[in-house]
Amino acid sequence: MTLWTTLSRAATASGDDIHLRQRGETYEIRYNGIELMSSFNHQSEDQLALRAMRRMAFAPRRILIGGLGLGYTARAVLDLALPDAEVHICELIPEIAAWNRDVFGHLAAHPLKDPRTHLHIGDVQPHMARRPGVYDLILLDTDNGPDFIIRPENTPLYETDGMALTEAALAPGGLACFWSATASEAFEARLAQRGLPWMRDDIALVPGRVDAMHHLYSLQNDRVQLKKAV
């Protein structure tokens, strides 16, 4: 059996350990020993972009992605976005951005090289706070979801204040989508309390199977009915 090879490591100011490893054609980023993202299956990351873009009639001009990761969501957005769209990406860890350029950028066809891409190194939360009413579409894949948070500083994104912050960064009629490894009843209750249209999509990691799912939560900044994206 092929063993994992550690390709590079990084550390945050608070002492968190991030390392990039490879086994065969699979790349994986781990955060304090926990898998954060993997190239083995990126079905739900692709669907995060596809379903959100479809709900926006493939017309958003200012798009924000929270979390670059392996670049799959960014690539899926870029493939569907208008020629004059702006795709802003917030990535907290500068080494992950560097790895996208130098190590595994080929996996997602080098999204950082697209002229529509604007990379911001830093936390997506203060970025949104500085840009009220700016974005037509916000895609948040900053952690493993509200019930499986790896980085404690991401917790507010899934709580009342964080959801209000995300809403405030949306333009009228804009859409925010949250990626989650698990379905979260508590998060759904908080979404319902917002008083805005929201829905959950369940994404099978293997088509036809229901025993391995990721989940996408969508929240729209108006009172219209969300359209089911299939």
PDB file of C-alpha atoms in Angstrom:
ATOM      1  CA  MET A   1       0.000   0.000   0.000  1.00  0.00           C
ATOM      2  CA  THR A   2       1.290   3.472  -0.894  1.00  0.00           C
ATOM      3  CA  LEU A   3       2.143   5.526   2.165  1.00  0.00           C
ATOM      4  CA  TRP A   4       1.405   9.196   2.716  1.00  0.00           C
ATOM      5  CA  THR A   5       4.279  11.591   2.048  1.00  0.00           C
ATOM      6  CA  THR A   6       4.344  14.949   3.808  1.00  0.00           C
ATOM      7  CA  LEU A   7       5.124  17.607   1.212  1.00  0.00           C
ATOM      8  CA  SER A   8       5.027  20.756   3.325  1.00  0.00           C
ATOM      9  CA  ARG A   9       3.965  22.162   6.677  1.00  0.00           C
ATOM     10  CA  ALA A  10       2.722  25.493   7.987  1.00  0.00           C
ATOM     11  CA  ALA A  11       1.851  26.941  11.388  1.00  0.00           C
ATOM     12  CA  THR A  12      -0.509  29.710  12.439  1.00  0.00           C
ATOM     13  CA  ALA A  13       0.328  32.416  14.953  1.00  0.00           C
ATOM     14  CA  SER A  14      -1.753  30.546  17.540  1.00  0.00           C
ATOM     15  CA  GLY A  15       0.308  27.382  17.055  1.00  0.00           C
ATOM     16  CA  ASP A  16      -2.001  25.367  14.807  1.00  0.00           C
ATOM     17  CA  ASP A  17      -0.257  22.764  12.650  1.00  0.00           C
ATOM     18  CA  ILE A  18      -1.239  22.519   8.978  1.00  0.00           C
ATOM     19  CA  HIS A  19       0.405  20.038   6.706  1.00  0.00           C
ATOM     20  CA  LEU A  20       0.072  19.009   3.117  1.00  0.00           C
ATOM     21  CA  ARG A  21       0.533  15.383   2.228  1.00  0.00           C
ATOM     22  CA  GLN A  22       0.222  13.179  -0.844  1.00  0.00           C
ATOM     23  CA  ARG A  23      -0.489   9.522  -1.536  1.00  0.00           C
ATOM     24  CA  GLY A  24      -0.407   8.563  -5.199  1.00  0.00           C
ATOM     25  CA  GLU A  25      -2.563  11.118  -7.013  1.00  0.00           C
ATOM     26  CA  THR A  26      -4.416  12.196  -3.844  1.00  0.00           C
ATOM     27  CA  TYR A  27      -3.540  15.392  -1.985  1.00  0.00           C
ATOM     28  CA  GLU A  28      -4.770  16.156   1.530  1.00  0.00           C
ATOM     29  CA  ILE A  29      -4.499  19.113   3.885  1.00  0.00           C
ATOM     30  CA  ARG A  30      -4.740  18.349   7.596  1.00  0.00           C
ATOM     31  CA  TYR A  31      -5.331  20.872  10.389  1.00  0.00           C
ATOM     32  CA  ASN A  32      -4.035  19.817  13.811  1.00  0.00           C
ATOM     33  CA  GLY A  33      -4.125  16.207  12.659  1.00  0.00           C
ATOM     34  CA  ILE A  34      -7.713  16.336  11.307  1.00  0.00           C
ATOM     35  CA  GLU A  35      -8.500  16.103   7.614  1.00  0.00           C
ATOM     36  CA  LEU A  36      -9.606  19.518   6.405  1.00  0.00           C
ATOM     37  CA  MET A  37      -9.788  18.834   2.682  1.00  0.00           C
ATOM     38  CA  SER A  38      -8.855  16.158   0.179  1.00  0.00           C
ATOM     39  CA  SER A  39      -8.687  15.781  -3.576  1.00  0.00           C
ATOM     40  CA  PHE A  40     -10.117  12.252  -3.285  1.00  0.00           C
ATOM     41  CA  ASN A  41     -13.705  13.488  -3.574  1.00  0.00           C
ATOM     42  CA  HIS A  42     -14.710  17.094  -4.311  1.00  0.00           C
ATOM     43  CA  GLN A  43     -18.283  16.431  -5.431  1.00  0.00           C
ATOM     44  CA  SER A  44     -19.847  18.662  -2.769  1.00  0.00           C
ATOM     45  CA  GLU A  45     -17.370  21.516  -3.363  1.00  0.00           C
ATOM     46  CA  ASP A  46     -18.303  21.469  -7.058  1.00  0.00           C
ATOM     47  CA  GLN A  47     -21.997  21.379  -6.184  1.00  0.00           C
ATOM     48  CA  LEU A  48     -21.594  24.285  -3.768  1.00  0.00           C
ATOM     49  CA  ALA A  49     -20.635  26.428  -6.744  1.00  0.00           C
ATOM     50  CA  LEU A  50     -22.987  24.912  -9.305  1.00  0.00           C
ATOM     51  CA  ARG A  51     -26.172  25.056  -7.266  1.00  0.00           C
ATOM     52  CA  ALA A  52     -25.495  28.544  -5.953  1.00  0.00           C
ATOM     53  CA  MET A  53     -24.676  29.884  -9.418  1.00  0.00           C
ATOM     54  CA  ARG A  54     -27.779  28.237 -10.845  1.00  0.00           C
ATOM     55  CA  ARG A  55     -29.965  29.878  -8.201  1.00  0.00           C
ATOM     56  CA  MET A  56     -28.469  33.204  -9.222  1.00  0.00           C
ATOM     57  CA  ALA A  57     -29.192  32.497 -12.917  1.00  0.00           C
ATOM     58  CA  PHE A  58     -25.408  32.330 -13.529  1.00  0.00           C
ATOM     59  CA  ALA A  59     -25.385  36.136 -13.365  1.00  0.00           C
ATOM     60  CA  PRO A  60     -23.646  37.270 -10.122  1.00  0.00           C
ATOM     61  CA  ARG A  61     -20.936  39.815 -10.829  1.00  0.00           C
ATOM     62  CA  ARG A  62     -19.302  40.065  -7.417  1.00  0.00           C
ATOM     63  CA  ILE A  63     -18.623  36.734  -5.762  1.00  0.00           C
ATOM     64  CA  LEU A  64     -16.854  35.962  -2.485  1.00  0.00           C
ATOM     65  CA  ILE A  65     -15.450  32.553  -1.585  1.00  0.00           C
ATOM     66  CA  GLY A  66     -14.418  31.992   2.016  1.00  0.00           C
ATOM     67  CA  GLY A  67     -11.663  29.372   1.926  1.00  0.00           C
ATOM     68  CA  LEU A  68      -9.492  28.536  -1.086  1.00  0.00           C
ATOM     69  CA  GLY A  69      -8.698  24.965  -0.082  1.00  0.00           C
ATOM     70  CA  LEU A  70      -7.637  22.861  -3.048  1.00  0.00           C
ATOM     71  CA  GLY A  71      -9.285  25.309  -5.438  1.00  0.00           C
ATOM     72  CA  TYR A  72     -12.213  23.187  -6.583  1.00  0.00           C
ATOM     73  CA  THR A  73     -14.993  25.595  -5.577  1.00  0.00           C
ATOM     74  CA  ALA A  74     -13.126  28.519  -7.137  1.00  0.00           C
ATOM     75  CA  ARG A  75     -12.644  26.594 -10.378  1.00  0.00           C
ATOM     76  CA  ALA A  76     -16.309  25.593 -10.559  1.00  0.00           C
ATOM     77  CA  VAL A  77     -17.354  29.224  -9.996  1.00  0.00           C
ATOM     78  CA  LEU A  78     -14.944  30.534 -12.612  1.00  0.00           C
ATOM     79  CA  ASP A  79     -16.162  28.015 -15.175  1.00  0.00           C
ATOM     80  CA  LEU A  80     -19.712  29.343 -14.743  1.00  0.00           C
ATOM     81  CA  ALA A  81     -19.098  33.043 -14.051  1.00  0.00           C
ATOM     82  CA  LEU A  82     -19.549  35.920 -16.465  1.00  0.00           C
ATOM     83  CA  PRO A  83     -16.467  37.188 -18.316  1.00  0.00           C
ATOM     84  CA  ASP A  84     -16.548  40.455 -16.339  1.00  0.00           C
ATOM     85  CA  ALA A  85     -17.292  38.895 -12.928  1.00  0.00           C
ATOM     86  CA  GLU A  86     -15.054  39.481  -9.907  1.00  0.00           C
ATOM     87  CA  VAL A  87     -14.267  36.373  -7.854  1.00  0.00           C
ATOM     88  CA  HIS A  88     -12.780  37.321  -4.498  1.00  0.00           C
ATOM     89  CA  ILE A  89     -11.223  34.553  -2.389  1.00  0.00           C
ATOM     90  CA  CYS A  90     -10.293  34.875   1.283  1.00  0.00           C
ATOM     91  CA  GLU A  91      -7.704  32.351   2.423  1.00  0.00           C
ATOM     92  CA  LEU A  92      -6.419  32.554   5.984  1.00  0.00           C
ATOM     93  CA  ILE A  93      -3.256  30.486   5.510  1.00  0.00           C
ATOM     94  CA  PRO A  94      -0.738  32.015   3.054  1.00  0.00           C
ATOM     95  CA  GLU A  95       0.959  28.657   2.580  1.00  0.00           C
ATOM     96  CA  ILE A  96      -2.274  27.164   1.220  1.00  0.00           C
ATOM     97  CA  ALA A  97      -2.335  29.898  -1.411  1.00  0.00           C
ATOM     98  CA  ALA A  98       1.322  29.155  -2.219  1.00  0.00           C
ATOM     99  CA  TRP A  99       0.618  25.409  -2.495  1.00  0.00           C
ATOM    100  CA  ASN A 100      -2.195  26.205  -4.934  1.00  0.00           C
ATOM    101  CA  ARG A 101       0.304  27.968  -7.141  1.00  0.00           C
ATOM    102  CA  ASP A 102       3.262  25.630  -6.828  1.00  0.00           C
ATOM    103  CA  VAL A 103       2.164  22.134  -5.785  1.00  0.00           C
ATOM    104  CA  PHE A 104      -1.396  21.147  -6.679  1.00  0.00           C
ATOM    105  CA  GLY A 105      -2.738  24.007  -8.788  1.00  0.00           C
ATOM    106  CA  HIS A 106      -3.158  21.575 -11.678  1.00  0.00           C
ATOM    107  CA  LEU A 107      -5.916  19.754  -9.771  1.00  0.00           C
ATOM    108  CA  ALA A 108      -8.379  22.613 -10.347  1.00  0.00           C
ATOM    109  CA  ALA A 109      -6.771  24.078 -13.468  1.00  0.00           C
ATOM    110  CA  HIS A 110      -5.018  26.899 -11.596  1.00  0.00           C
ATOM    111  CA  PRO A 111      -7.909  29.138 -10.482  1.00  0.00           C
ATOM    112  CA  LEU A 112      -5.513  31.737  -9.079  1.00  0.00           C
ATOM    113  CA  LYS A 113      -4.226  32.417 -12.587  1.00  0.00           C
ATOM    114  CA  ASP A 114      -7.633  33.530 -13.843  1.00  0.00           C
ATOM    115  CA  PRO A 115      -7.677  37.353 -14.239  1.00  0.00           C
ATOM    116  CA  ARG A 116     -11.109  37.494 -12.601  1.00  0.00           C
ATOM    117  CA  THR A 117      -9.667  36.087  -9.362  1.00  0.00           C
ATOM    118  CA  HIS A 118      -8.737  38.434  -6.503  1.00  0.00           C
ATOM    119  CA  LEU A 119      -6.968  36.685  -3.627  1.00  0.00           C
ATOM    120  CA  HIS A 120      -7.090  38.125  -0.092  1.00  0.00           C
ATOM    121  CA  ILE A 121      -4.899  36.564   2.577  1.00  0.00           C
ATOM    122  CA  GLY A 122      -6.814  36.789   5.839  1.00  0.00           C
ATOM    123  CA  ASP A 123      -9.988  35.874   7.703  1.00  0.00           C
ATOM    124  CA  VAL A 124     -13.203  36.150   5.687  1.00  0.00           C
ATOM    125  CA  GLN A 125     -15.128  37.615   8.645  1.00  0.00           C
ATOM    126  CA  PRO A 126     -13.388  41.021   8.834  1.00  0.00           C
ATOM    127  CA  HIS A 127     -13.321  41.072   5.036  1.00  0.00           C
ATOM    128  CA  MET A 128     -17.124  40.879   4.950  1.00  0.00           C
ATOM    129  CA  ALA A 129     -17.423  43.452   7.722  1.00  0.00           C
ATOM    130  CA  ARG A 130     -15.532  45.966   5.564  1.00  0.00           C
ATOM    131  CA  ARG A 131     -17.759  45.381   2.519  1.00  0.00           C
ATOM    132  CA  PRO A 132     -21.436  45.804   3.413  1.00  0.00           C
ATOM    133  CA  GLY A 133     -23.862  45.267   0.556  1.00  0.00           C
ATOM    134  CA  VAL A 134     -21.119  44.328  -1.927  1.00  0.00           C
ATOM    135  CA  TYR A 135     -21.489  40.682  -2.914  1.00  0.00           C
ATOM    136  CA  ASP A 136     -24.145  39.049  -5.067  1.00  0.00           C
ATOM    137  CA  LEU A 137     -22.983  35.599  -3.961  1.00  0.00           C
ATOM    138  CA  ILE A 138     -21.016  34.414  -0.918  1.00  0.00           C
ATOM    139  CA  LEU A 139     -19.778  30.823  -0.631  1.00  0.00           C
ATOM    140  CA  LEU A 140     -18.395  29.825   2.768  1.00  0.00           C
ATOM    141  CA  ASP A 141     -16.282  26.689   2.982  1.00  0.00           C
ATOM    142  CA  THR A 142     -14.060  27.880   5.808  1.00  0.00           C
ATOM    143  CA  ASP A 143     -14.337  24.864   8.105  1.00  0.00           C
ATOM    144  CA  ASN A 144     -16.066  21.491   8.349  1.00  0.00           C
ATOM    145  CA  GLY A 145     -19.417  23.029   9.277  1.00  0.00           C
ATOM    146  CA  PRO A 146     -21.263  24.278  12.371  1.00  0.00           C
ATOM    147  CA  ASP A 147     -21.180  20.951  14.224  1.00  0.00           C
ATOM    148  CA  PHE A 148     -17.620  19.954  13.318  1.00  0.00           C
ATOM    149  CA  ILE A 149     -15.520  23.086  13.687  1.00  0.00           C
ATOM    150  CA  ILE A 150     -11.768  22.590  13.539  1.00  0.00           C
ATOM    151  CA  ARG A 151     -10.697  26.202  13.998  1.00  0.00           C
ATOM    152  CA  PRO A 152     -12.562  27.757  16.973  1.00  0.00           C
ATOM    153  CA  GLU A 153     -12.288  31.262  15.493  1.00  0.00           C
ATOM    154  CA  ASN A 154     -14.703  30.157  12.747  1.00  0.00           C
ATOM    155  CA  THR A 155     -17.487  29.461  15.255  1.00  0.00           C
ATOM    156  CA  PRO A 156     -19.120  32.924  14.919  1.00  0.00           C
ATOM    157  CA  LEU A 157     -19.757  32.363  11.210  1.00  0.00           C
ATOM    158  CA  TYR A 158     -22.444  29.826  12.110  1.00  0.00           C
ATOM    159  CA  GLU A 159     -23.970  31.767  14.999  1.00  0.00           C
ATOM    160  CA  THR A 160     -26.422  34.659  14.982  1.00  0.00           C
ATOM    161  CA  ASP A 161     -23.880  37.469  14.784  1.00  0.00           C
ATOM    162  CA  GLY A 162     -21.916  35.752  12.029  1.00  0.00           C
ATOM    163  CA  MET A 163     -25.003  35.099   9.941  1.00  0.00           C
ATOM    164  CA  ALA A 164     -25.987  38.754  10.349  1.00  0.00           C
ATOM    165  CA  LEU A 165     -22.493  39.744   9.200  1.00  0.00           C
ATOM    166  CA  THR A 166     -22.807  37.545   6.122  1.00  0.00           C
ATOM    167  CA  GLU A 167     -26.252  38.927   5.309  1.00  0.00           C
ATOM    168  CA  ALA A 168     -24.941  42.476   5.625  1.00  0.00           C
ATOM    169  CA  ALA A 169     -22.201  41.755   3.069  1.00  0.00           C
ATOM    170  CA  LEU A 170     -24.807  40.623   0.516  1.00  0.00           C
ATOM    171  CA  ALA A 171     -26.280  42.940  -2.065  1.00  0.00           C
ATOM    172  CA  PRO A 172     -30.109  43.020  -2.190  1.00  0.00           C
ATOM    173  CA  GLY A 173     -31.288  39.670  -3.536  1.00  0.00           C
ATOM    174  CA  GLY A 174     -27.866  38.156  -2.903  1.00  0.00           C
ATOM    175  CA  LEU A 175     -27.298  34.566  -1.837  1.00  0.00           C
ATOM    176  CA  ALA A 176     -25.031  33.058   0.834  1.00  0.00           C
ATOM    177  CA  CYS A 177     -24.205  29.340   0.907  1.00  0.00           C
ATOM    178  CA  PHE A 178     -22.518  27.412   3.709  1.00  0.00           C
ATOM    179  CA  TRP A 179     -20.748  24.064   3.197  1.00  0.00           C
ATOM    180  CA  SER A 180     -21.120  21.525   6.010  1.00  0.00           C
ATOM    181  CA  ALA A 181     -19.847  18.000   6.580  1.00  0.00           C
ATOM    182  CA  THR A 182     -22.947  17.246   8.668  1.00  0.00           C
ATOM    183  CA  ALA A 183     -26.597  18.235   8.818  1.00  0.00           C
ATOM    184  CA  SER A 184     -27.065  20.541  11.802  1.00  0.00           C
ATOM    185  CA  GLU A 185     -30.433  20.967  13.507  1.00  0.00           C
ATOM    186  CA  ALA A 186     -29.082  23.796  15.656  1.00  0.00           C
ATOM    187  CA  PHE A 187     -27.799  25.690  12.628  1.00  0.00           C
ATOM    188  CA  GLU A 188     -31.081  25.142  10.828  1.00  0.00           C
ATOM    189  CA  ALA A 189     -32.946  26.625  13.793  1.00  0.00           C
ATOM    190  CA  ARG A 190     -30.729  29.698  13.661  1.00  0.00           C
ATOM    191  CA  LEU A 191     -31.285  30.016   9.911  1.00  0.00           C
ATOM    192  CA  ALA A 192     -35.049  29.860  10.437  1.00  0.00           C
ATOM    193  CA  GLN A 193     -34.803  32.647  12.997  1.00  0.00           C
ATOM    194  CA  ARG A 194     -33.312  34.973  10.364  1.00  0.00           C
ATOM    195  CA  GLY A 195     -36.718  35.323   8.713  1.00  0.00           C
ATOM    196  CA  LEU A 196     -35.216  34.921   5.237  1.00  0.00           C
ATOM    197  CA  PRO A 197     -35.687  32.113   2.709  1.00  0.00           C
ATOM    198  CA  TRP A 198     -33.268  29.243   3.336  1.00  0.00           C
ATOM    199  CA  MET A 199     -32.889  25.618   2.318  1.00  0.00           C
ATOM    200  CA  ARG A 200     -30.589  22.601   2.658  1.00  0.00           C
ATOM    201  CA  ASP A 201     -29.230  20.478  -0.168  1.00  0.00           C
ATOM    202  CA  ASP A 202     -27.901  16.999   0.648  1.00  0.00           C
ATOM    203  CA  ILE A 203     -25.060  15.944  -1.644  1.00  0.00           C
ATOM    204  CA  ALA A 204     -24.171  12.267  -2.004  1.00  0.00           C
ATOM    205  CA  LEU A 205     -20.426  11.813  -2.169  1.00  0.00           C
ATOM    206  CA  VAL A 206     -21.033   8.770  -4.376  1.00  0.00           C
ATOM    207  CA  PRO A 207     -24.037   9.042  -6.732  1.00  0.00           C
ATOM    208  CA  GLY A 208     -26.881   6.793  -5.673  1.00  0.00           C
ATOM    209  CA  ARG A 209     -25.660   6.312  -2.099  1.00  0.00           C
ATOM    210  CA  VAL A 210     -27.195   7.977   0.947  1.00  0.00           C
ATOM    211  CA  ASP A 211     -24.783   6.772   3.617  1.00  0.00           C
ATOM    212  CA  ALA A 212     -22.115   9.391   2.868  1.00  0.00           C
ATOM    213  CA  MET A 213     -23.391  12.935   2.479  1.00  0.00           C
ATOM    214  CA  HIS A 214     -22.247  16.513   2.695  1.00  0.00           C
ATOM    215  CA  HIS A 215     -24.682  19.394   3.031  1.00  0.00           C
ATOM    216  CA  LEU A 216     -25.143  22.877   1.586  1.00  0.00           C
ATOM    217  CA  TYR A 217     -27.148  25.574   3.355  1.00  0.00           C
ATOM    218  CA  SER A 218     -28.434  28.520   1.307  1.00  0.00           C
ATOM    219  CA  LEU A 219     -29.741  31.816   2.700  1.00  0.00           C
ATOM    220  CA  GLN A 220     -31.096  34.575   0.460  1.00  0.00           C
ATOM    221  CA  ASN A 221     -31.140  38.261   1.285  1.00  0.00           C
ATOM    222  CA  ASP A 222     -34.722  38.910   0.197  1.00  0.00           C
ATOM    223  CA  ARG A 223     -38.206  37.493   0.605  1.00  0.00           C
ATOM    224  CA  VAL A 224     -38.512  35.535  -2.636  1.00  0.00           C
ATOM    225  CA  GLN A 225     -38.818  31.770  -2.670  1.00  0.00           C
ATOM    226  CA  LEU A 226     -35.571  29.886  -3.236  1.00  0.00           C
ATOM    227  CA  LYS A 227     -35.610  27.678  -6.317  1.00  0.00           C
ATOM    228  CA  LYS A 228     -34.645  24.055  -5.927  1.00  0.00           C
ATOM    229  CA  ALA A 229     -31.386  23.465  -7.824  1.00  0.00           C
ATOM    230  CA  VAL A 230     -31.052  19.909  -9.110  1.00  0.00           C
TER     231      VAL A 230
END
